[in-house]
Amino acid sequence: MAVTTTSTLFRRLVQLGLLNSERATKAVADKGGQYKNLPELLINEKLITSTVLAQAAASISQAISLDLEHYDAASIPEDLRNEKLIRKTDMLPLGKRGRNIFLAVVDPTNIQTIEDFEFNTGLNAEVVVVEYDKLHKLIDKVFDSSLGGDFAESDWDLGSMGIIEADDDDGPGAMPDKEDQPIIAFINKMLLDAIRKGASDLHFEPYEKVYRIRFRIDGILHEVANPPVALATRLSARLKVMSRLDIAEKRVPQDGRIKLKLSAKKSIDFRVSTLPTLWGEKVVMRILDSDSAMLGIDILGYEEHQKKLYLEALAQPQGMILVTGPTGSGKTVSLYTGLAILNTSETNISTAEDPVEINLPGVNQVQVNPRAGLTFASALKAFLRQDPDVVMVGEIRDLETAEIAIKAAQTGHLVLSTLHTNSAPETLTRLLNMGVPSYNVASSVSLIIAQRLARRLCSHCKQQEVLPEQELLKQGFTPQQLPSVKVFKPVGCDHCTNGYKGRVGIYEVMPVSGKMADIIMQGGNSLDIATQAQSEGVNNLRQSGLIKAAAGLTSLAEINRVTKG
């Protein structure tokens, strides 16, 4: 479609007073040839906002409008993912019903292009109006997603070769024998399947009579394959070659990494751990996707007041922010999100991690190596001689690390770290039990975040669950909440795994107030601190989980699972 001032959309926007006719006409005359359609020109030349354009287009055409902010890219039908057609037309099929497709468009008055899309697909289009920016973001997500735009489902078979590369080459196994090619292809398929399904970990497990491969999806392990047990040695050897580990050493655990180049723009790191077991080496791979560190605080699941407290703590020039929870509760993403907010050209940030999971450009990241004498404590000491503004310690494990971190927090540095405790109040008593003096704890710790990850209910199939009021009260809802509470349960469909898709964070965000500091100084325990936190309006993990359940984001069963309530 040529960019002209005679289009229906242009004329109507001018008539509605949403477009300055003189400025817009000049922009079309000067730069119309640089853009493929009118919305692209109007948005990029900042003549109208994406939101206003979508609202006006829906009103002009009387079409339904749709917000694509959290639309699941995986739900776009595979047989309609014609990238060339979609990018050419700036239209995206969101779903299919019989011979009809739901077609997301920015300009519903562009009848010619809509008809071209119908002709190319052989389907009838039911138009929905969307915002330009969000449409392009979703298109990019579909075609430059974790699988990259270079791979189709047809590539994922045991004969597909060369899909995945290690960091530069595959080391000693770069030129495998022909008999190894089925093993390589099978592992390639497993890794790609894990990425496609959104798994966080892969487990390759040998037993006496079976070999089991499991993916951890949304925090739960699922068995996905059972290759012949006779292949156990060859499977572990291939994974060790890719990870640059010693394939001859089978008696001790080893740790390595794989960098998979999925497309020109997309690569994903795997952290690999081997463990000698009775029937062979078990290999566990953790997927480290740097995109998860760039999620942004707005979509991590914090309530508004909790987000405000975290941002206020990050804005302080000194103090200590502690994130606590079990392994796999999302602590790393919370910390990296905070670091991403602080990461500016004016700030010197240093981190000590074991291991460094995600690369953050602009941050000085140190991989601790206890065997070489580089511990958390020694790295921290070195940081304090490097003129730091912000210091992140992967985990406070001992008194020496705790004391140095607290000293840094008391001498003009912002310190971020993690501890393994069950709740925010217990974090303070954990530090005391380590041997940190109470006055140091009271004066240095500014904010504690305890967190869990709950599976998110599938938006396509979740179903309202009718429970008696007595049961809702037993679960923890207050009588005042009952009239408005609606809870949902998982069902299961083609879009999800057992009724769940993705995860949502549940947080207890507790600033250390003056009264809490007094309790610490007076030798109070975690129960005393928890009581004070409740009086100050701090929601514990259970209460925060119930808010998520009442919002329809997760189920009561899931809240019970992750909060042990």
PDB file of C-alpha atoms in Angstrom, residues 115 279 375 471 504:
ATOM      1  CA  GLU A 115      -8.124  -9.182   0.844  1.00  0.00           C
ATOM      2  CA  TRP A 279      24.255 -46.870  36.753  1.00  0.00           C
ATOM      3  CA  THR A 375      35.684 -17.076  47.513  1.00  0.00           C
ATOM      4  CA  GLU A 471     -13.514 -23.230  52.965  1.00  0.00           C
ATOM      5  CA  VAL A 504       3.958 -15.794  38.501  1.00  0.00           C
TER       6      VAL A 504
END
